[in-house]
Short mmCIF file of C-alpha atoms and ligand atoms in Angstrom, two decimals:
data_model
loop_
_atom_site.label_atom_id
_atom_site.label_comp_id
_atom_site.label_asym_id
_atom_site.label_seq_id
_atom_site.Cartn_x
_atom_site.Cartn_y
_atom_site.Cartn_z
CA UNK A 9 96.38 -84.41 1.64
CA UNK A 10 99.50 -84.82 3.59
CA UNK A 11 102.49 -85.39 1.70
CA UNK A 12 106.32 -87.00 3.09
CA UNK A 13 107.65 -83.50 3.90
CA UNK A 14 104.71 -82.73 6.42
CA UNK A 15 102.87 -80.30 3.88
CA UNK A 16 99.27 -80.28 4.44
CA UNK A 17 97.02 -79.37 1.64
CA UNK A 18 93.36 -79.53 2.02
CA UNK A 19 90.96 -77.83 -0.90
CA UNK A 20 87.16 -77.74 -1.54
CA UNK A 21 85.67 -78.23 -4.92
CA UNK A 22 84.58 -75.42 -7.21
CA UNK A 23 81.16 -74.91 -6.26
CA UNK A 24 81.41 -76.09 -2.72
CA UNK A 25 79.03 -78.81 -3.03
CA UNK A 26 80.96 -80.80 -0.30
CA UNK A 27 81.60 -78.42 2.98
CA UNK A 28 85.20 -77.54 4.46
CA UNK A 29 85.57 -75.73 7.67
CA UNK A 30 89.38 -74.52 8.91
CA UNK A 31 90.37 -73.15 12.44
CA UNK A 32 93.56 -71.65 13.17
CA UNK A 33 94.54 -70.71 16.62
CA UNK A 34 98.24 -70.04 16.77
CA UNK A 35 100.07 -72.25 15.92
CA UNK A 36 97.55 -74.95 15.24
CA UNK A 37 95.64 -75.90 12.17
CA UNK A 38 92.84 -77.83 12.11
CA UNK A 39 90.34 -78.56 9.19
CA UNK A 40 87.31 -81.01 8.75
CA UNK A 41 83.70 -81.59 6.86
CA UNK A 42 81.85 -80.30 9.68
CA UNK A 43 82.67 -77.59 12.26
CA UNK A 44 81.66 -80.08 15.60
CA UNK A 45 84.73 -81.79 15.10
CA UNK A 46 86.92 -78.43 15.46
CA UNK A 47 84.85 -77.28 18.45
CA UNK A 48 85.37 -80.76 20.02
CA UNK A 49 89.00 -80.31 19.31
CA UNK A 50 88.88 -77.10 21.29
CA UNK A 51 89.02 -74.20 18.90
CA UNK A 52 87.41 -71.66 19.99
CA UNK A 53 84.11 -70.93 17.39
CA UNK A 54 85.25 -67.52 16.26
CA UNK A 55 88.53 -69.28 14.63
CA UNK A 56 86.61 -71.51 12.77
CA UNK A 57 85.51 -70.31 9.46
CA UNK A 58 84.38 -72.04 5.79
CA UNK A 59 87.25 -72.44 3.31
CA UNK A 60 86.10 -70.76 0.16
CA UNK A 61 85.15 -73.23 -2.77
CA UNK A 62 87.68 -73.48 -5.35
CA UNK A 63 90.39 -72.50 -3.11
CA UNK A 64 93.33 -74.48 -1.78
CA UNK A 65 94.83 -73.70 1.52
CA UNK A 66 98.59 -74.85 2.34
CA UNK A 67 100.01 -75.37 5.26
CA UNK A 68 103.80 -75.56 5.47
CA UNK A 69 105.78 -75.59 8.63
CA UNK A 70 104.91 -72.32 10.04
CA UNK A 71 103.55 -70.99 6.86
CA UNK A 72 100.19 -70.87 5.79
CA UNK A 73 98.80 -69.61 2.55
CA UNK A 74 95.70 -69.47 0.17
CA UNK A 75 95.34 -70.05 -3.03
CA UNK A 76 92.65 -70.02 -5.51
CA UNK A 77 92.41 -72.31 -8.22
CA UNK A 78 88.98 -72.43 -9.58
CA UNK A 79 87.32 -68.53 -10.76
CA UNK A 80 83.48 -70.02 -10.91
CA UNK A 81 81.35 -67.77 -8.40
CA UNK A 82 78.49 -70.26 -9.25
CA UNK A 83 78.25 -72.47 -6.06
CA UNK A 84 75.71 -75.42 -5.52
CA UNK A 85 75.92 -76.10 -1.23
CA UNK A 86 74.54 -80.01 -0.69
CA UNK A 87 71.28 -79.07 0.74
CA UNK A 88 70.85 -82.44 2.12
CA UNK A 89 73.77 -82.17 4.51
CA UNK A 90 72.25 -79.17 6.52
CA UNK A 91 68.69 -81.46 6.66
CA UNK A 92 70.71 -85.82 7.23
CA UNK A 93 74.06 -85.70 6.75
CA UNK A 94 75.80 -82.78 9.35
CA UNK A 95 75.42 -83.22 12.75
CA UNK A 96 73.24 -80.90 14.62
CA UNK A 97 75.64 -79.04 16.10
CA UNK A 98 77.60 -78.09 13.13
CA UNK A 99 77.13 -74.81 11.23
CA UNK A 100 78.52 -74.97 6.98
CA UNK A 101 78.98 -72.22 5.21
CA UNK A 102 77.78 -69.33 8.15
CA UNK A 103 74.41 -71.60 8.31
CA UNK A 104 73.45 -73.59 11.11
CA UNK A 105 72.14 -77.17 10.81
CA UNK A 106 70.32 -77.18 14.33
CA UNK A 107 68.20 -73.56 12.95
CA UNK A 108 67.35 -75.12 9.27
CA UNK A 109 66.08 -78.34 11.00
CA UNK A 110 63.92 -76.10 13.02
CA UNK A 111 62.54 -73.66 10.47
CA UNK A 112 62.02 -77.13 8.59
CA UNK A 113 59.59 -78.29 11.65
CA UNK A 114 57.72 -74.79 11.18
CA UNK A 115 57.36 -74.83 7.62
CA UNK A 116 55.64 -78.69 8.83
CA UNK A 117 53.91 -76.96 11.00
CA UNK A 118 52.51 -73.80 8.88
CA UNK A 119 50.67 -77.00 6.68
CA UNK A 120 49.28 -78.90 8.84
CA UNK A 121 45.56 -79.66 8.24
CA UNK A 122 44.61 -82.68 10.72
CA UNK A 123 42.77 -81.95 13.93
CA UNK A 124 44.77 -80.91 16.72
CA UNK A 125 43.33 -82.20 20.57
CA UNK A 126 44.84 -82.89 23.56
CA UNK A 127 45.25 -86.77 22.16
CA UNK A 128 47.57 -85.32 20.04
CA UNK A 129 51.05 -85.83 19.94
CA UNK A 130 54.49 -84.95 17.77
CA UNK A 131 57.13 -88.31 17.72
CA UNK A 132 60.42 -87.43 16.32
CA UNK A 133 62.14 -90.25 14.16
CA UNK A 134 65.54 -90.54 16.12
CA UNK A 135 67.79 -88.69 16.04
CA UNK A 136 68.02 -85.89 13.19
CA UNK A 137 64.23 -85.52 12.86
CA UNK A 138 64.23 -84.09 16.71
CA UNK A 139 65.08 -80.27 15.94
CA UNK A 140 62.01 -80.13 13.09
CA UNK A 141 60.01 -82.00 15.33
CA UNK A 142 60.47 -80.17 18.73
CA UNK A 143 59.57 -76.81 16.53
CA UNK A 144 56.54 -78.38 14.86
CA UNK A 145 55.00 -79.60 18.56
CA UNK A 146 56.06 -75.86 19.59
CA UNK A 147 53.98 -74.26 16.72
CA UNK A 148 50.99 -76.26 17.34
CA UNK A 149 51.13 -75.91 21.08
CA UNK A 150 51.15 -80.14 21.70
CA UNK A 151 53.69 -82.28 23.06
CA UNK A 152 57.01 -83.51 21.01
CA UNK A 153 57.17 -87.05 23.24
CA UNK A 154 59.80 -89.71 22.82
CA UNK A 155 57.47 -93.07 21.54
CA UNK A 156 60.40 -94.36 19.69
CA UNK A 157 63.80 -94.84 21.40
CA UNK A 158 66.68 -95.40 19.07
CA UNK A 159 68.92 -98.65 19.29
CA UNK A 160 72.22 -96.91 19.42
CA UNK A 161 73.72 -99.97 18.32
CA UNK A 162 72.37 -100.37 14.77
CA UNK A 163 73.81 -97.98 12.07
CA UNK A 164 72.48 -95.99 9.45
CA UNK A 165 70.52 -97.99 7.01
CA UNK A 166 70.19 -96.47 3.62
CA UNK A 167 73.90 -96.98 2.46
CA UNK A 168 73.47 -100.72 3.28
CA UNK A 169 72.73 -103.48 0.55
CA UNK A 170 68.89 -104.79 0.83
CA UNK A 171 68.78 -106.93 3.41
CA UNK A 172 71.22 -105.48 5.88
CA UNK A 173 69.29 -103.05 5.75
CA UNK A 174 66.16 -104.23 6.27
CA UNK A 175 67.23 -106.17 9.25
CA UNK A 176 68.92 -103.09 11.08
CA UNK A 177 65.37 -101.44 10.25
CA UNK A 178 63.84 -103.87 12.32
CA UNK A 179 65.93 -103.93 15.11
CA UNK A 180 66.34 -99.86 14.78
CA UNK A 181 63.39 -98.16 16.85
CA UNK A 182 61.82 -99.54 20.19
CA UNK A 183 58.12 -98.02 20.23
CA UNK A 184 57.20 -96.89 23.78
CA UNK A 185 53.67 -97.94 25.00
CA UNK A 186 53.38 -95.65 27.64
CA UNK A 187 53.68 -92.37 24.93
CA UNK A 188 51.77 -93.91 21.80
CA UNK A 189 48.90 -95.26 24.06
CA UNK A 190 45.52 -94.20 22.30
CA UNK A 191 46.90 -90.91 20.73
CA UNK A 192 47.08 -89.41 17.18
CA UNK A 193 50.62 -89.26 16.03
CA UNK A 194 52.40 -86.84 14.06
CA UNK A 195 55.68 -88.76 13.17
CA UNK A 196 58.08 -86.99 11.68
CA UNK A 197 61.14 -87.93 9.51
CA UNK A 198 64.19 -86.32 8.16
CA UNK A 199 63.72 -87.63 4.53
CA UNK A 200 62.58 -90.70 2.87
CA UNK A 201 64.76 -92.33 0.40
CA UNK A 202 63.81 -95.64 -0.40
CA UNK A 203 61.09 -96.36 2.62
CA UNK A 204 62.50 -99.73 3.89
CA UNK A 205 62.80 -98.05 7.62
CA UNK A 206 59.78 -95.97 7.16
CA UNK A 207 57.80 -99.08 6.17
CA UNK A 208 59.40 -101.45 8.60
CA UNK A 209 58.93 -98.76 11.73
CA UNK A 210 55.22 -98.34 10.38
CA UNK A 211 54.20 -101.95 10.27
CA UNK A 212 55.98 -102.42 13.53
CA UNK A 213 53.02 -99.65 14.93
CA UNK A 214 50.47 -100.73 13.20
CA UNK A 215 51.11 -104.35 14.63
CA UNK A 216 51.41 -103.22 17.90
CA UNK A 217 48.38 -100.56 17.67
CA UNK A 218 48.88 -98.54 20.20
CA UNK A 219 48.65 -95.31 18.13
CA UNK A 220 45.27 -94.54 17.31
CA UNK A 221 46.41 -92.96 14.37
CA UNK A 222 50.11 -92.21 12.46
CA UNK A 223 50.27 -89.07 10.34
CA UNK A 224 53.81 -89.06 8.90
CA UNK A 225 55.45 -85.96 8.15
CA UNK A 226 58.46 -85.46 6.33
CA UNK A 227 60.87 -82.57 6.95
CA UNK A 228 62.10 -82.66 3.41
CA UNK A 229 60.75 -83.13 -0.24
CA UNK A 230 60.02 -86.02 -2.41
CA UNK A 231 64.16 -87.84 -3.24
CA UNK A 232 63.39 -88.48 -7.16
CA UNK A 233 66.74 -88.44 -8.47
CA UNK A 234 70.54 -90.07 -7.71
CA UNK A 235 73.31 -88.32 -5.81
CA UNK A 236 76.36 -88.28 -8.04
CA UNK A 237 78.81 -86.01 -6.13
CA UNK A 238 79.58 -88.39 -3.03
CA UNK A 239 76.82 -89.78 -1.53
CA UNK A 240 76.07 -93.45 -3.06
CA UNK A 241 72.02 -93.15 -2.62
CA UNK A 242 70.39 -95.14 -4.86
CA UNK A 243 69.29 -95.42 -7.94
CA UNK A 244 65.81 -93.85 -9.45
CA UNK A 245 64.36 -97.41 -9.69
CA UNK A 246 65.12 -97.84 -5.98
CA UNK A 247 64.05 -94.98 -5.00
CA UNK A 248 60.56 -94.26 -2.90
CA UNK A 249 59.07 -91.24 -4.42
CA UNK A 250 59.77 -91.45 -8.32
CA UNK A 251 56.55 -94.28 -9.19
CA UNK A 252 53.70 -91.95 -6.85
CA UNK A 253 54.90 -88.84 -8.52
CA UNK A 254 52.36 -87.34 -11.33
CA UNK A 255 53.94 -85.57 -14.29
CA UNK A 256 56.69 -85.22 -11.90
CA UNK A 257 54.60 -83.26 -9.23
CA UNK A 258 53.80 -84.03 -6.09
CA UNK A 259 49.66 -83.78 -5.60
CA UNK A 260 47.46 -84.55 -2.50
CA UNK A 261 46.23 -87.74 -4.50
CA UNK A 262 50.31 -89.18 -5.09
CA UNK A 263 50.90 -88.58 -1.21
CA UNK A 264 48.02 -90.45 -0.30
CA UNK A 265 48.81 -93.12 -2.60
CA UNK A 266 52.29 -93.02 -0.77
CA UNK A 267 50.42 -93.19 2.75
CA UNK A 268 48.55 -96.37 1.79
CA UNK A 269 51.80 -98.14 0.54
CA UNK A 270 53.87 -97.36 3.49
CA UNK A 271 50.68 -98.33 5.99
CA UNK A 272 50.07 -94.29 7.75
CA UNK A 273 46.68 -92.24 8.14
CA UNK A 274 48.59 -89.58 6.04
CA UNK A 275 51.67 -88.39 4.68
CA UNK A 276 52.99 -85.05 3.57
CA UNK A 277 56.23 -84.19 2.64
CA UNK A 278 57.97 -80.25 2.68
CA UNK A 279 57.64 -78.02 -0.80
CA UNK A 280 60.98 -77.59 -2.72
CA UNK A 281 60.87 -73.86 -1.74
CA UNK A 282 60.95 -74.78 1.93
CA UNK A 283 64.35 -75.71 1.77
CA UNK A 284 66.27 -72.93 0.74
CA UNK A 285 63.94 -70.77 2.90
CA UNK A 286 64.68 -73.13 5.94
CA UNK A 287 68.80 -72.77 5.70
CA UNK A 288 68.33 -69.06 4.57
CA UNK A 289 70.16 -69.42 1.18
CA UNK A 290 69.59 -68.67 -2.23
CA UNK A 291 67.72 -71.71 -3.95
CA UNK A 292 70.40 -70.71 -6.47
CA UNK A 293 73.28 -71.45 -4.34
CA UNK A 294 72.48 -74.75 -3.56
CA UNK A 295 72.59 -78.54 -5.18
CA UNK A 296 69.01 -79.35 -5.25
CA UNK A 297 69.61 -81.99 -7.89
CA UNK A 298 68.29 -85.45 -5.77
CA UNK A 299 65.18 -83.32 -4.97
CA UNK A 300 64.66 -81.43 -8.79
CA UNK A 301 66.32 -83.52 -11.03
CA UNK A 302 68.44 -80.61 -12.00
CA UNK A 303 72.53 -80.86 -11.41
CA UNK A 304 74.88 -78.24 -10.97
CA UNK A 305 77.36 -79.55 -13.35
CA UNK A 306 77.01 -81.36 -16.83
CA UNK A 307 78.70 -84.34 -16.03
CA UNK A 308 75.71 -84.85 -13.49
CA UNK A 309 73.10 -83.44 -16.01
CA UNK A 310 74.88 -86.52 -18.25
CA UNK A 311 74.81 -89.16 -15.53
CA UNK A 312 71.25 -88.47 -14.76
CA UNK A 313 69.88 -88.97 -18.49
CA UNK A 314 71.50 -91.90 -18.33
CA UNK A 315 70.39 -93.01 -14.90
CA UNK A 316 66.80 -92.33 -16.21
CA UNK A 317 66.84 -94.43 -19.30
CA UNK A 318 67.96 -97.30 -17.14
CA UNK A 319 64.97 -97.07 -14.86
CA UNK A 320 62.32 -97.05 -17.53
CA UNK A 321 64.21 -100.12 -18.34
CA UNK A 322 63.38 -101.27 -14.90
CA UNK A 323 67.66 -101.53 -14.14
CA UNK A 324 69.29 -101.42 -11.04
CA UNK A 325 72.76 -100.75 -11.17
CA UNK A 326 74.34 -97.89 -10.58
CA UNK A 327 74.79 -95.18 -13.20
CA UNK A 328 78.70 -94.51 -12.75
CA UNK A 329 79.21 -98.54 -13.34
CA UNK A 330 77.72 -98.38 -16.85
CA UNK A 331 80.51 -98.83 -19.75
CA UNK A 332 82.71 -95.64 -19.96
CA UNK A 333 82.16 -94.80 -23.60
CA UNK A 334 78.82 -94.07 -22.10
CA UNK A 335 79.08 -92.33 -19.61
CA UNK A 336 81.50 -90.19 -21.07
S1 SF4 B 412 72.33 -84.54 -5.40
FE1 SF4 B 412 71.40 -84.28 -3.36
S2 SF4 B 412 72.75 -85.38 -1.91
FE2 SF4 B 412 73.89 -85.07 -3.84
S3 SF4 B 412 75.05 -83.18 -3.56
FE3 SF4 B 412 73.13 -82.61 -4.58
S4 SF4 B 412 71.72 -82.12 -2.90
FE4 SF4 B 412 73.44 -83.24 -2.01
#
């Protein structure tokens, strides 16, 4: 927040769900979500540090000082924005997106269970899927090839109403004869939340059938629940995973049932525990919640009992515009 006077404040919630990174180099003052945008201002990297959740820094003329208002030590990091959201060249909290995406692709690796020959190639979804996918191909010794080439021109499609978004799915990914010809693909996705681009870019490759086979792979676990702390997602009744899911786990039988809907050979997605092994934090210290069902904070654990009892009754709405007396 900048105020009339020229005071800058800029804070980070209590349990640092949301990133912050600051720089100061003389007499400049920089901060942002993600540290790219500081580099690309021209900090130099050792300036550039997290602010501390719960704290509040203010900037006033030449004075600069800290302030803490929250005493939680608890802290819940968005997991997801180290896997989707950052860009790859950020780091958040002293962890590096480009490294997690890259432990992700081994962990995809260390279960893989199809035969591996020389017709056998990795295809990164572009663009975020490329670190996990490079590392997979690199653990299993066979080529990570470019058979999909990103439209730059179409934008992300899973904050988009229905049919905006299916149409930018169609239009998204150009797949490239001359890599898919007669091989058995490993494609491999950054996360799945409610399939339309998944399902679009399969039938796309199934029409075309060059592939002689599409094992997807999915550097991330099942979405089964609603983001409520920023990112507008979906809802549970929208969402992919939820309906294949038995008891709530994820089984060789639900993933194959998932394969067969969205039209590949196989599908597998990542084990919770990957994730907090792949960024190198405590499970503990991260916001799992879209992946466990579990929220950091009540109001979520509220929101979330109430988002449930809406999709058994098959509604799709969001949670935070039922009546307030609800809600709170
Ligand atoms: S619910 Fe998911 S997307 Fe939302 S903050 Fe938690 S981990 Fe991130």
């Amino acid at each position: 927040m900048l105020d009339a006077c020229g005071r800058l404040l800029v804070a980070r919630d209590p349990l640092g769900i949301r990133p912050m990174e600051i720089a100061q180099d003389g007499p400049l003052i920089a901060a942002a979500s993600e540290s790219v945008a500081l580099l690309n201002l021209g900090f130099p990297p050792e300036s550039i540090r997290s602010l501390e959740p719960g704290t509040a820094m203010l900037v006033d003329g030449d004075r600069v000082r800290f302030e803490r208002f929250s005493e939680t030590t608890q802290r819940a990091h968005c997991f997801f924005e180290w896997i989707y959201f950052a860009n790859v060249a950020s780091s958040m909290d002293e962890r590096s997106v480009y490294l997690t995406r890259k432990r992700l692709g081994e962990e995809l690796a260390r279960l893989e269970t199809i035969p591996i020959d020389s017709e056998t190639v990795v295809v990164p979804v572009p663009d975020t899927s490329k670190a996990a996918a490079d590392a997979m191909a690199y653990r299993l010794s066979i080529p990570s090839v470019e058979g999909l080439i990103r439209n730059r021109y179409t934008g992300r499609t899973f904050i988009d109403g229905a049919s905006s978004r299916r149409q930018k799915a169609e239009s998204k990914y150009t797949p490239l004869r001359e890599v898919l010809e007669g091989k058995r693909v490993i494609l491999v996705e950054d996360s799945i939340v409610r399939s339309t681009t998944m399902k679009v870019l399969l039938g796309r490759m199934r029409s075309l059938g060059w592939a002689r086979e599409i094992h997807v792979r999915i550097a991330c676990p099942p979405i089964i629940a609603p983001c409520f702390y920023g990112i507008d997602m979906s809802t549970i009744h929208e969402l992919f995973a939820p309906k294949f899911l038995e008891d709530g786990q994820l089984t060789e039988e639900s993933q194959r049932k998932m394969a067969e809907v969205l039209g590949a050979d196989t599908l597998r997605y990542l084990p919770i525990d990957s994730v907090a092994r792949s960024i190198d934090l405590d499970s503990s210290w991260l916001c799992q919640a879209c992946i466990s069902g579990s929220y950091p904070t009540p109001a979520g654990e509220r929101l979330y009992e109430i988002a449930y009892g809406r999709s058994l009754d098959a509604e799709t709405g969001r949670t935070y515009e039922s009546p307030p007396a609800i809600i709170s």
